[in-house]
Short mmCIF file of C-alpha atoms and ligand atoms in Angstrom, two decimals:
data_model
loop_
_atom_site.label_atom_id
_atom_site.label_comp_id
_atom_site.label_asym_id
_atom_site.label_seq_id
_atom_site.Cartn_x
_atom_site.Cartn_y
_atom_site.Cartn_z
CA MET A 1 91.39 102.96 124.83
CA GLY A 2 89.18 104.45 122.08
CA VAL A 3 85.95 106.23 122.92
CA GLY A 4 84.01 103.21 121.62
CA ASP A 5 85.32 101.19 124.55
CA ALA A 6 84.79 104.06 126.98
CA PRO A 7 81.58 104.48 128.97
CA GLY A 8 80.72 107.64 126.91
CA GLY A 9 80.95 105.82 123.55
CA GLU A 10 77.43 104.48 123.62
CA SER A 11 75.81 107.81 124.46
CA LEU A 12 77.83 109.58 121.74
CA SER A 13 76.67 106.98 119.24
CA GLU A 14 73.05 107.52 120.30
CA ALA A 15 73.39 111.30 120.04
CA LEU A 16 74.92 111.06 116.57
CA SER A 17 72.26 108.62 115.44
CA GLU A 18 69.54 110.98 116.63
CA ARG A 19 71.13 114.03 114.98
CA LEU A 20 72.13 112.43 111.65
CA GLY A 21 69.48 109.74 111.12
CA SER A 22 70.07 106.23 109.77
CA ALA A 23 71.65 107.40 106.48
CA GLY A 24 73.99 109.71 108.37
CA TRP A 25 75.28 107.45 111.15
CA LEU A 26 76.49 103.93 110.37
CA THR A 27 77.67 101.43 112.94
CA GLU A 28 77.36 98.25 110.85
CA ASP A 29 79.55 97.25 107.88
CA THR A 30 82.05 100.00 108.59
CA ASP A 31 85.24 97.98 108.08
CA ALA A 32 86.06 99.49 104.68
CA TYR A 33 85.99 102.99 106.20
CA GLY A 34 88.52 101.93 108.85
CA ARG A 35 90.99 100.27 106.44
CA ASP A 36 93.49 102.35 104.46
CA TRP A 37 94.05 102.04 100.70
CA LEU A 38 97.28 100.06 101.09
CA GLY A 39 95.67 97.71 103.61
CA ARG A 40 98.31 98.47 106.24
CA VAL A 41 96.17 100.17 108.88
CA ALA A 42 92.78 98.89 110.00
CA HIS A 43 90.80 99.95 113.07
CA ARG A 44 87.10 99.43 113.56
CA PRO A 45 85.58 102.89 114.05
CA LEU A 46 82.91 103.65 116.65
CA GLY A 47 80.82 104.55 113.62
CA VAL A 48 80.83 106.45 110.36
CA ALA A 49 79.20 109.87 110.24
CA ARG A 50 77.93 110.71 106.75
CA PRO A 51 76.63 114.28 107.08
CA ALA A 52 74.39 115.68 104.36
CA ASP A 53 75.37 119.33 104.83
CA THR A 54 77.67 121.75 106.63
CA ASP A 55 75.36 122.06 109.66
CA GLU A 56 75.56 118.32 110.19
CA VAL A 57 79.38 118.38 109.93
CA SER A 58 79.36 121.09 112.58
CA ALA A 59 77.07 119.00 114.80
CA VAL A 60 79.37 115.96 114.52
CA LEU A 61 82.42 117.96 115.62
CA ASP A 62 80.52 119.63 118.42
CA LEU A 63 79.22 116.32 119.78
CA ALA A 64 82.56 114.53 119.34
CA GLY A 65 84.36 117.36 121.14
CA ARG A 66 81.96 117.23 124.06
CA HIS A 67 82.47 113.45 124.37
CA GLY A 68 86.25 113.63 123.93
CA ALA A 69 86.14 111.51 120.77
CA ALA A 70 88.58 111.76 117.87
CA VAL A 71 87.27 112.34 114.33
CA THR A 72 88.99 111.46 111.07
CA PRO A 73 87.65 113.23 107.97
CA GLN A 74 87.54 110.96 104.95
CA GLY A 75 87.05 111.62 101.24
CA GLY A 76 87.81 108.82 98.77
CA ASN A 77 90.12 107.06 101.26
CA THR A 78 92.93 106.90 98.68
CA SER A 79 95.57 108.33 101.02
CA LEU A 80 98.86 106.51 100.60
CA CYS A 81 100.12 107.45 104.06
CA ALA A 82 97.23 106.28 106.24
CA GLY A 83 95.87 109.78 106.83
CA ALA A 84 92.21 109.03 106.17
CA VAL A 85 91.57 106.24 108.68
CA PRO A 86 91.46 106.29 112.49
CA GLY A 87 94.70 105.76 114.35
CA ALA A 88 92.99 103.68 117.04
CA PRO A 89 89.80 101.63 117.39
CA GLY A 90 86.64 103.37 118.51
CA GLU A 91 87.24 106.72 116.79
CA ILE A 92 84.80 108.34 114.39
CA VAL A 93 85.16 108.45 110.63
CA LEU A 94 83.54 111.52 109.11
CA SER A 95 82.88 110.67 105.47
CA LEU A 96 82.04 113.51 103.06
CA GLU A 97 80.63 111.07 100.50
CA ARG A 98 77.05 112.35 100.73
CA MET A 99 78.10 115.97 100.20
CA ASN A 100 78.78 115.39 96.53
CA ARG A 101 76.98 118.20 94.71
CA ILE A 102 78.53 120.46 92.10
CA GLU A 103 76.61 123.53 93.18
CA HIS A 104 77.50 126.08 90.54
CA ILE A 105 79.66 126.42 87.45
CA ASP A 106 80.54 129.96 86.43
CA GLY A 107 81.68 129.68 82.81
CA ASP A 108 82.89 133.28 82.73
CA GLY A 109 85.10 133.09 85.84
CA PRO A 110 85.68 130.37 85.10
CA SER A 111 85.14 128.73 88.48
CA ALA A 112 83.13 125.96 90.14
CA THR A 113 81.57 125.89 93.60
CA VAL A 114 81.48 122.32 94.84
CA GLN A 115 80.82 120.33 97.97
CA ALA A 116 83.82 118.53 99.44
CA GLY A 117 82.55 115.06 98.54
CA VAL A 118 82.54 115.57 94.76
CA VAL A 119 84.68 112.90 93.07
CA LEU A 120 87.35 114.48 90.85
CA ALA A 121 86.42 112.41 87.78
CA ASP A 122 82.77 113.47 88.12
CA LEU A 123 83.84 117.11 88.07
CA HIS A 124 85.93 116.47 84.94
CA THR A 125 82.95 114.85 83.22
CA GLN A 126 80.53 117.61 84.08
CA LEU A 127 82.95 120.35 83.01
CA SER A 128 83.77 118.75 79.68
CA ASP A 129 80.13 119.28 78.60
CA GLN A 130 80.78 123.01 78.94
CA ALA A 131 84.22 123.09 77.27
CA LEU A 132 85.83 123.75 80.66
CA ALA A 133 88.55 121.87 82.53
CA PHE A 134 89.83 121.42 86.04
CA PRO A 135 93.44 120.59 85.15
CA LEU A 136 94.35 118.30 88.04
CA HIS A 137 94.86 114.66 87.11
CA LEU A 138 95.99 111.65 89.10
CA GLY A 139 95.63 107.89 89.03
CA ALA A 140 93.07 107.93 91.85
CA GLU A 141 90.75 110.49 90.23
CA GLY A 142 87.87 108.01 89.99
CA SER A 143 87.78 107.81 93.82
CA ALA A 144 89.52 110.87 95.30
CA ARG A 145 87.18 113.67 96.42
CA ILE A 146 87.69 117.43 96.30
CA GLY A 147 87.96 117.81 100.10
CA GLY A 148 90.62 115.09 100.31
CA LEU A 149 92.51 116.54 97.35
CA ILE A 150 92.55 119.98 98.99
CA ALA A 151 93.42 118.55 102.41
CA THR A 152 96.46 116.78 100.90
CA ASN A 153 97.28 119.56 98.42
CA ALA A 154 97.39 116.90 95.72
CA GLY A 155 99.73 117.35 92.76
CA GLY A 156 99.51 114.79 89.97
CA SER A 157 100.69 114.85 86.40
CA HIS A 158 99.74 118.41 85.39
CA ALA A 159 101.06 120.30 88.42
CA ALA A 160 104.08 121.88 86.73
CA ARG A 161 101.87 123.80 84.31
CA HIS A 162 98.62 124.19 86.23
CA GLY A 163 99.69 124.15 89.87
CA MET A 164 98.90 121.86 92.78
CA MET A 165 95.48 121.76 94.39
CA ALA A 166 96.14 124.75 96.67
CA ASP A 167 96.99 126.87 93.63
CA ARG A 168 93.53 126.26 92.19
CA VAL A 169 91.48 126.92 95.34
CA LEU A 170 89.90 130.37 95.31
CA GLY A 171 87.72 130.01 98.38
CA LEU A 172 86.86 127.54 101.12
CA GLU A 173 84.21 126.77 103.69
CA VAL A 174 85.65 124.96 106.69
CA VAL A 175 84.16 123.59 109.89
CA LEU A 176 86.61 124.15 112.75
CA PRO A 177 87.32 121.50 115.39
CA ASP A 178 84.92 123.16 117.85
CA GLY A 179 82.08 123.13 115.31
CA ARG A 180 82.26 126.81 114.24
CA VAL A 181 81.98 127.42 110.48
CA TRP A 182 84.47 129.65 108.64
CA ASP A 183 82.91 131.03 105.47
CA GLY A 184 85.76 131.89 103.15
CA LEU A 185 83.89 130.94 99.99
CA ARG A 186 85.14 133.83 97.87
CA ALA A 187 85.61 133.47 94.11
CA VAL A 188 88.56 135.81 93.61
CA GLN A 189 92.24 135.14 93.16
CA LYS A 190 93.45 138.38 94.73
CA ASP A 191 92.46 138.50 98.38
CA ASN A 192 95.25 139.72 100.65
CA ALA A 193 93.21 140.63 103.73
CA GLY A 194 95.55 139.26 106.37
CA TYR A 195 96.84 135.73 106.90
CA ALA A 196 96.16 133.38 103.97
CA LEU A 197 93.74 131.21 105.95
CA LYS A 198 92.61 129.14 102.98
CA ARG A 199 96.22 128.10 102.35
CA LEU A 200 96.44 126.90 105.93
CA PHE A 201 93.77 124.27 105.32
CA CYS A 202 95.29 123.16 101.99
CA GLY A 203 97.66 120.35 102.92
CA ALA A 204 96.60 120.29 106.59
CA GLU A 205 95.34 116.71 106.07
CA GLY A 206 92.18 117.24 108.09
CA THR A 207 94.03 118.18 111.28
CA LEU A 208 92.83 121.80 111.52
CA GLY A 209 89.31 121.74 110.10
CA VAL A 210 86.89 119.87 107.86
CA ILE A 211 86.60 121.32 104.36
CA THR A 212 82.93 121.30 103.40
CA ARG A 213 82.76 123.44 100.23
CA ALA A 214 85.23 125.03 97.84
CA VAL A 215 85.41 127.46 94.95
CA LEU A 216 87.85 126.11 92.38
CA SER A 217 89.56 127.98 89.58
CA LEU A 218 88.89 126.36 86.19
CA ALA A 219 90.58 126.60 82.79
CA PRO A 220 89.24 126.49 79.25
CA MET A 221 89.19 122.95 77.82
CA PRO A 222 92.14 122.58 75.41
CA ARG A 223 90.92 122.34 71.81
CA GLN A 224 93.88 120.27 70.73
CA ARG A 225 96.49 117.98 72.20
CA ALA A 226 99.58 116.20 70.91
CA THR A 227 100.77 113.23 72.94
CA ALA A 228 103.89 111.14 72.41
CA LEU A 229 105.40 108.09 74.04
CA LEU A 230 109.19 107.94 73.77
CA ALA A 231 111.75 105.23 74.44
CA CYS A 232 115.08 106.50 75.78
CA PRO A 233 118.38 104.68 76.36
CA ASP A 234 118.45 105.60 80.06
CA LEU A 235 116.89 107.90 82.63
CA ALA A 236 119.54 110.60 82.09
CA ALA A 237 118.53 110.75 78.40
CA ALA A 238 114.85 110.83 79.38
CA ALA A 239 115.50 113.75 81.73
CA ARG A 240 117.53 115.61 79.07
CA THR A 241 114.67 115.08 76.62
CA GLY A 242 112.19 116.47 79.11
CA ARG A 243 114.29 119.55 79.74
CA ALA A 244 114.88 120.14 76.02
CA LEU A 245 111.15 119.85 75.25
CA SER A 246 110.32 122.23 78.10
CA ARG A 247 112.83 124.79 76.87
CA ARG A 248 111.61 124.51 73.29
CA LEU A 249 107.86 124.31 73.83
CA GLY A 250 107.53 126.09 77.18
CA GLU A 251 103.95 126.80 78.17
CA LEU A 252 102.52 124.23 75.72
CA VAL A 253 103.88 121.30 77.75
CA ASP A 254 100.87 120.06 79.72
CA ALA A 255 102.49 116.92 81.16
CA LEU A 256 105.93 115.32 81.13
CA GLU A 257 106.01 111.92 82.79
CA PHE A 258 108.55 109.14 83.04
CA PHE A 259 108.70 105.46 83.91
CA THR A 260 111.23 102.67 83.50
CA ASP A 261 111.23 99.22 81.99
CA ILE A 262 110.83 97.24 85.21
CA GLY A 263 107.53 99.01 85.98
CA LEU A 264 106.38 98.63 82.38
CA GLY A 265 107.09 94.88 82.54
CA TRP A 266 104.96 94.50 85.69
CA ALA A 267 102.12 96.59 84.27
CA LEU A 268 102.05 94.58 81.02
CA ALA A 269 102.24 91.29 82.93
CA HIS A 270 99.60 92.00 85.57
CA VAL A 271 97.13 94.62 84.29
CA ASP A 272 94.55 93.61 81.71
CA GLY A 273 94.08 95.43 78.44
CA LEU A 274 97.44 97.22 78.11
CA VAL A 275 99.05 97.38 74.66
CA TRP A 276 102.70 98.34 74.08
CA PRO A 277 102.78 100.57 70.96
CA LEU A 278 106.52 100.74 70.16
CA ASP A 279 108.66 98.16 68.33
CA GLU A 280 111.30 97.94 71.01
CA ARG A 281 111.59 98.17 74.79
CA SER A 282 114.31 100.29 76.36
CA ALA A 283 115.47 101.37 79.82
CA ALA A 284 113.36 104.50 80.28
CA TYR A 285 110.27 106.10 78.78
CA VAL A 286 108.83 109.60 78.53
CA LEU A 287 105.20 110.52 78.03
CA VAL A 288 104.89 114.09 76.80
CA GLU A 289 101.66 115.91 76.13
CA LEU A 290 101.21 119.36 74.59
CA ALA A 291 97.86 121.12 74.92
CA ALA A 292 96.49 124.40 73.62
CA THR A 293 93.20 126.24 73.44
CA ALA A 294 94.28 128.11 70.30
CA GLU A 295 93.33 126.03 67.27
CA ALA A 296 95.80 127.73 64.93
CA LEU A 297 98.89 126.33 66.68
CA PRO A 298 100.39 123.38 64.74
CA LEU A 299 100.88 121.23 67.88
CA ASP A 300 101.72 117.94 66.11
CA GLU A 301 104.30 119.65 63.96
CA LEU A 302 105.88 121.43 66.93
CA LEU A 303 106.09 118.15 68.83
CA GLU A 304 107.59 116.32 65.84
CA GLN A 305 110.29 118.99 65.52
CA GLY A 306 111.12 118.70 69.22
CA LEU A 307 111.32 114.93 68.97
CA ALA A 308 113.48 115.02 65.85
CA GLN A 309 116.00 117.10 67.74
CA ALA A 310 116.00 114.65 70.69
CA MET A 311 116.45 111.70 68.30
CA GLU A 312 119.36 113.43 66.59
CA ALA A 313 120.98 113.90 69.98
CA GLY A 314 120.58 110.13 70.60
CA ASP A 315 118.36 110.72 73.64
CA VAL A 316 115.27 109.17 72.02
CA LEU A 317 115.56 105.77 70.34
CA ASP A 318 111.96 105.34 69.26
CA GLY A 319 108.63 107.09 69.71
CA ALA A 320 105.02 107.36 68.63
CA ILE A 321 102.63 110.29 68.50
CA ALA A 322 99.05 109.30 69.35
CA THR A 323 96.85 109.39 66.26
CA SER A 324 93.52 108.95 68.06
CA GLU A 325 91.95 109.64 71.44
CA ALA A 326 91.97 105.87 72.11
CA GLN A 327 95.71 105.69 71.50
CA ARG A 328 96.32 108.75 73.68
CA ALA A 329 94.31 107.11 76.47
CA MET A 330 96.42 103.94 76.11
CA PHE A 331 99.68 105.92 76.42
CA TRP A 332 98.33 107.45 79.63
CA ARG A 333 97.16 104.10 80.98
CA LEU A 334 100.64 102.67 80.55
CA ARG A 335 101.97 105.42 82.80
CA GLU A 336 99.08 105.40 85.26
CA GLU A 337 99.08 101.63 85.77
CA MET A 338 102.62 101.73 87.21
CA PRO A 339 101.33 101.60 90.81
CA GLU A 340 98.81 98.85 90.06
CA GLY A 341 101.36 96.71 88.20
CA GLN A 342 103.73 96.86 91.16
CA ARG A 343 100.94 96.25 93.67
CA LEU A 344 100.00 93.08 91.81
CA GLU A 345 103.64 91.99 91.71
CA GLY A 346 103.52 91.68 95.50
CA VAL A 347 104.96 93.33 98.59
CA GLN A 348 106.32 96.81 98.02
CA LEU A 349 107.71 99.87 99.79
CA LYS A 350 106.39 103.18 98.47
CA HIS A 351 108.26 106.49 98.63
CA ASP A 352 107.08 109.83 97.26
CA VAL A 353 110.05 112.19 97.07
CA SER A 354 111.05 115.24 95.07
CA VAL A 355 114.39 116.67 94.02
CA PRO A 356 115.38 119.70 91.92
CA ILE A 357 114.59 118.87 88.29
CA ALA A 358 118.19 119.05 87.11
CA ALA A 359 119.24 116.53 89.80
CA LEU A 360 116.57 113.88 89.12
CA ALA A 361 118.42 111.34 86.95
CA GLU A 362 121.65 111.49 88.94
CA PHE A 363 119.67 111.22 92.21
CA VAL A 364 117.83 108.11 91.01
CA GLU A 365 121.02 106.47 89.76
CA ARG A 366 123.10 107.21 92.86
CA THR A 367 120.34 106.28 95.29
CA SER A 368 119.57 103.06 93.40
CA ALA A 369 123.20 102.00 93.75
CA ALA A 370 123.09 102.68 97.50
CA LEU A 371 119.79 100.78 97.87
CA ARG A 372 121.31 97.77 96.08
CA GLN A 373 124.21 97.84 98.49
CA CYS A 374 121.78 97.92 101.40
CA LEU A 375 119.71 95.01 100.02
CA PRO A 376 121.33 93.18 97.10
CA GLY A 377 118.76 92.31 94.44
CA VAL A 378 116.19 94.88 95.59
CA ARG A 379 113.96 95.71 92.61
CA ILE A 380 113.67 99.44 92.00
CA ASN A 381 110.75 101.04 90.14
CA PRO A 382 111.07 104.83 89.90
CA PHE A 383 108.39 106.69 87.96
CA GLY A 384 106.70 110.05 88.13
CA HIS A 385 106.79 113.62 87.03
CA LEU A 386 109.84 114.86 85.07
CA ALA A 387 108.49 118.39 84.91
CA ASP A 388 108.59 118.98 88.67
CA GLY A 389 111.17 116.47 89.95
CA ASN A 390 108.67 114.26 91.81
CA VAL A 391 109.77 110.60 91.88
CA HIS A 392 107.64 107.72 93.13
CA PHE A 393 110.63 105.66 94.18
CA ASN A 394 108.99 102.32 94.87
CA LEU A 395 110.80 99.13 95.83
CA SER A 396 109.99 95.44 95.61
CA PRO A 397 111.97 92.72 97.39
CA PRO A 398 114.57 90.66 95.49
CA ASP A 399 113.10 88.08 93.10
CA ASP A 400 113.79 85.20 95.46
CA GLN A 401 112.34 86.91 98.56
CA ALA A 402 108.67 87.35 99.48
CA SER A 403 109.38 90.31 101.75
CA PHE A 404 112.01 92.88 102.72
CA GLY A 405 112.69 91.08 105.98
CA ASP A 406 114.07 93.58 108.44
CA ALA A 407 115.68 95.74 105.71
CA ALA A 408 112.62 97.94 105.12
CA PRO A 409 113.35 100.74 107.64
CA ALA A 410 116.97 101.09 106.50
CA LEU A 411 115.93 101.26 102.82
CA SER A 412 113.33 103.97 103.45
CA ASP A 413 115.65 105.92 105.71
CA LEU A 414 118.40 105.84 103.11
CA LEU A 415 116.07 106.98 100.37
CA TYR A 416 114.43 109.81 102.31
CA ARG A 417 117.79 111.14 103.49
CA ALA A 418 119.16 111.01 99.93
CA ALA A 419 116.24 113.13 98.68
CA VAL A 420 116.80 115.70 101.41
CA ALA A 421 120.57 115.74 100.79
CA SER A 422 119.84 116.47 97.11
CA GLY A 423 117.93 119.58 98.11
CA GLY A 424 114.53 117.93 97.82
CA SER A 425 111.69 116.70 100.00
CA PHE A 426 110.99 113.31 101.61
CA ALA A 427 107.23 114.00 101.27
CA ALA A 428 106.47 115.41 97.84
CA GLU A 429 102.75 115.21 97.11
CA HIS A 430 101.07 112.55 99.28
CA GLY A 431 101.55 114.33 102.62
CA LEU A 432 102.70 112.96 105.97
CA GLY A 433 99.55 111.16 107.10
CA ARG A 434 100.26 108.88 110.03
CA SER A 435 103.14 107.02 108.43
CA LYS A 436 105.70 109.83 107.97
CA VAL A 437 105.33 111.83 111.20
CA GLY A 438 108.47 110.31 112.74
CA MET A 439 110.44 111.00 109.57
CA ALA A 440 109.31 114.64 109.63
CA ASP A 441 110.48 114.97 113.23
CA THR A 442 113.85 113.52 112.23
CA LEU A 443 114.46 115.34 108.96
CA ARG A 444 112.84 118.72 109.37
CA ASP A 445 114.01 121.77 111.29
CA PRO A 446 112.77 121.57 114.93
CA VAL A 447 111.51 125.16 114.63
CA GLU A 448 109.32 124.14 111.67
CA ARG A 449 107.93 121.16 113.58
CA GLU A 450 107.24 123.23 116.69
CA LEU A 451 105.42 125.85 114.59
CA MET A 452 103.19 123.06 113.28
CA ARG A 453 102.51 121.73 116.77
CA SER A 454 101.61 125.19 118.02
CA LEU A 455 99.24 125.74 115.08
CA LYS A 456 97.56 122.44 115.90
CA ARG A 457 97.28 123.33 119.60
CA THR A 458 95.81 126.74 118.75
CA LEU A 459 93.15 125.56 116.34
CA ASP A 460 92.39 122.20 117.92
CA PRO A 461 93.35 122.42 121.62
CA ASN A 462 91.41 119.27 122.50
CA GLY A 463 92.89 117.18 119.71
CA VAL A 464 89.54 116.28 118.12
CA LEU A 465 90.60 116.20 114.47
CA ASN A 466 92.89 113.49 113.15
CA PRO A 467 95.16 113.13 116.19
CA GLY A 468 98.47 111.57 115.18
CA VAL A 469 98.39 112.93 111.61
CA ILE A 470 101.13 115.48 110.68
CA VAL A 471 102.10 115.91 114.36
CA ASP A 472 102.11 113.44 117.24
CA ARG A 473 99.01 113.02 119.38
P1 LIG B 1 91.39 110.73 101.66
O1 LIG B 1 92.38 109.67 101.35
O2 LIG B 1 90.05 110.30 102.06
O3 LIG B 1 91.99 111.70 102.77
C1 LIG B 1 93.29 112.22 102.65
C2 LIG B 1 93.57 113.17 103.83
O4 LIG B 1 92.70 114.29 103.76
C3 LIG B 1 93.29 112.54 105.19
O5 LIG B 1 94.21 113.07 106.10
C4 LIG B 1 91.89 112.98 105.52
O6 LIG B 1 91.64 113.02 106.90
C5 LIG B 1 91.84 114.36 104.90
N1 LIG B 1 90.52 114.76 104.40
C6 LIG B 1 89.73 114.10 103.53
N2 LIG B 1 88.63 114.83 103.27
C7 LIG B 1 88.73 115.96 104.00
C8 LIG B 1 87.91 117.11 104.17
N3 LIG B 1 86.76 117.25 103.51
N4 LIG B 1 88.32 118.08 105.02
C9 LIG B 1 89.49 117.97 105.70
N5 LIG B 1 90.30 116.90 105.58
C10 LIG B 1 89.94 115.92 104.73
N6 LIG B 1 98.32 112.03 95.17
C11 LIG B 1 98.90 113.03 94.48
O7 LIG B 1 99.08 114.12 95.02
N7 LIG B 1 99.29 112.86 93.17
C12 LIG B 1 99.10 111.69 92.52
O8 LIG B 1 99.47 111.57 91.34
C13 LIG B 1 98.47 110.62 93.23
N8 LIG B 1 98.24 109.44 92.61
C14 LIG B 1 97.62 108.45 93.29
C15 LIG B 1 97.35 107.25 92.63
C16 LIG B 1 96.72 106.21 93.30
C17 LIG B 1 96.42 104.93 92.58
C18 LIG B 1 96.37 106.37 94.67
C19 LIG B 1 95.68 105.26 95.42
C20 LIG B 1 96.62 107.55 95.32
C21 LIG B 1 97.26 108.60 94.66
N9 LIG B 1 97.54 109.81 95.29
C22 LIG B 1 98.11 110.84 94.59
C23 LIG B 1 97.22 109.99 96.71
C24 LIG B 1 95.76 110.40 96.96
O9 LIG B 1 94.94 110.06 95.90
C25 LIG B 1 95.64 111.87 97.18
O10 LIG B 1 96.30 112.17 98.38
C26 LIG B 1 94.21 112.41 97.23
O11 LIG B 1 94.32 113.81 97.32
C27 LIG B 1 93.38 111.92 98.40
O12 LIG B 1 92.01 112.24 98.17
P2 LIG B 1 90.88 111.44 98.95
O13 LIG B 1 89.56 112.09 98.70
O14 LIG B 1 90.96 110.01 98.67
O15 LIG B 1 91.29 111.75 100.45
#
């Protein structure tokens, strides 16, 4: 039974309404806050708290704790593992959407102090006016918020060069489950005064505290970019091309992405406005982008030389270097619409795994063969990040089937175990949320899992924050 059904639910709702006002406590039209991005989990919350500042976040946790209610922090609600919605009806959603101010940009640091509800794309826009960049990019950047990105330690397409979210957090302000506020809003990289508390909250998926403000490390905006889309005979050739470009061009490689022809076909068929720029289609594609702040570097020329070598080796059949910002944006859209194309194709099973870079192509090939044995005709759409070995290994049912039937658990199990056996991770960048807790218990060292449970018990002994996420309730 959720607190909403319990006798205390009504009085908690009244107390929150009184403390937060009508803009800060919603009990009507809350369905969207209770439904996850993939539409797989939906619970009507007791209400949605929309605090305007840190004090109000603290008040929500204090009141919820005293009433024994569970609270789920929510940013843009783009979690792909059901981490941002309640696990049962009658729980509270704590949305950071009203705390969306970019408080300060220090161009000399360079750093930015922001509230947790700032949308990533809004930060990008504001920084570009000042020739600064926050080099974290992902398909959900128009919705995902800084607090959610930190809480999931998001990766995205530029992680190999610029780090994941945790690598770019200098300082944090966090409200603890009992309502106390930890002020760790320091703007320095070097800060070894004991346990790395800020790291603890990065990737904790809202189970240990609510992130309210952050100081983020920025980078200068690149003054030039060179972006190419390449067609390769197979994934092994695409991976070789990626490795050769990395070796040759090192720190200039800003992003190195891959996708395959099945995903491209779905994107072109289902997503409006996409244009395929090459003459031919092939089995696998690479999107490579070089970026530099130094204007004197001949980026286009360097990229052309790298591509000529890959073509000579037979690993690239065809390619185009973007000649305008519009064309560059189209190359990126082709890659970024992979998830949307597959979503519009119908039912799918998503997996976010990582393997050592050198093992990627062989892992995809071997695992695909095993998946086809498990479910003949299963349609396999791997895409992702060549530079760090992260594969979004997504499946659709066979052409003549509307669903996976009862094969879904076996397919996912096979795939996750294959990633682990290859020396990788079954949960690369999206986190565990609610949907991968059982898998973590199965695949990870019991000592590691018990350490996580004891951390949770220590910081949140009453299980107020996100019960059922990362560790069992
Ligand atoms: P939410 O989904 O709202 O929340 C995510 C988790 O963080 C939940 O557990 C929630 O309780 C917690 N949380 C939210 N806000 C706070 C807070 N202020 N304090 C404490 N806990 C909080 N992820 C990647 O890493 N790389 C990608 O390339 C990528 N691409 C994506 C593409 C698409 C189309 C979609 C839909 C998702 C993608 N994701 C990707 C997953 C998702 O966007 C990220 O996990 C993102 O970081 C979530 O941000 P959010 O604000 O939407 O958080």
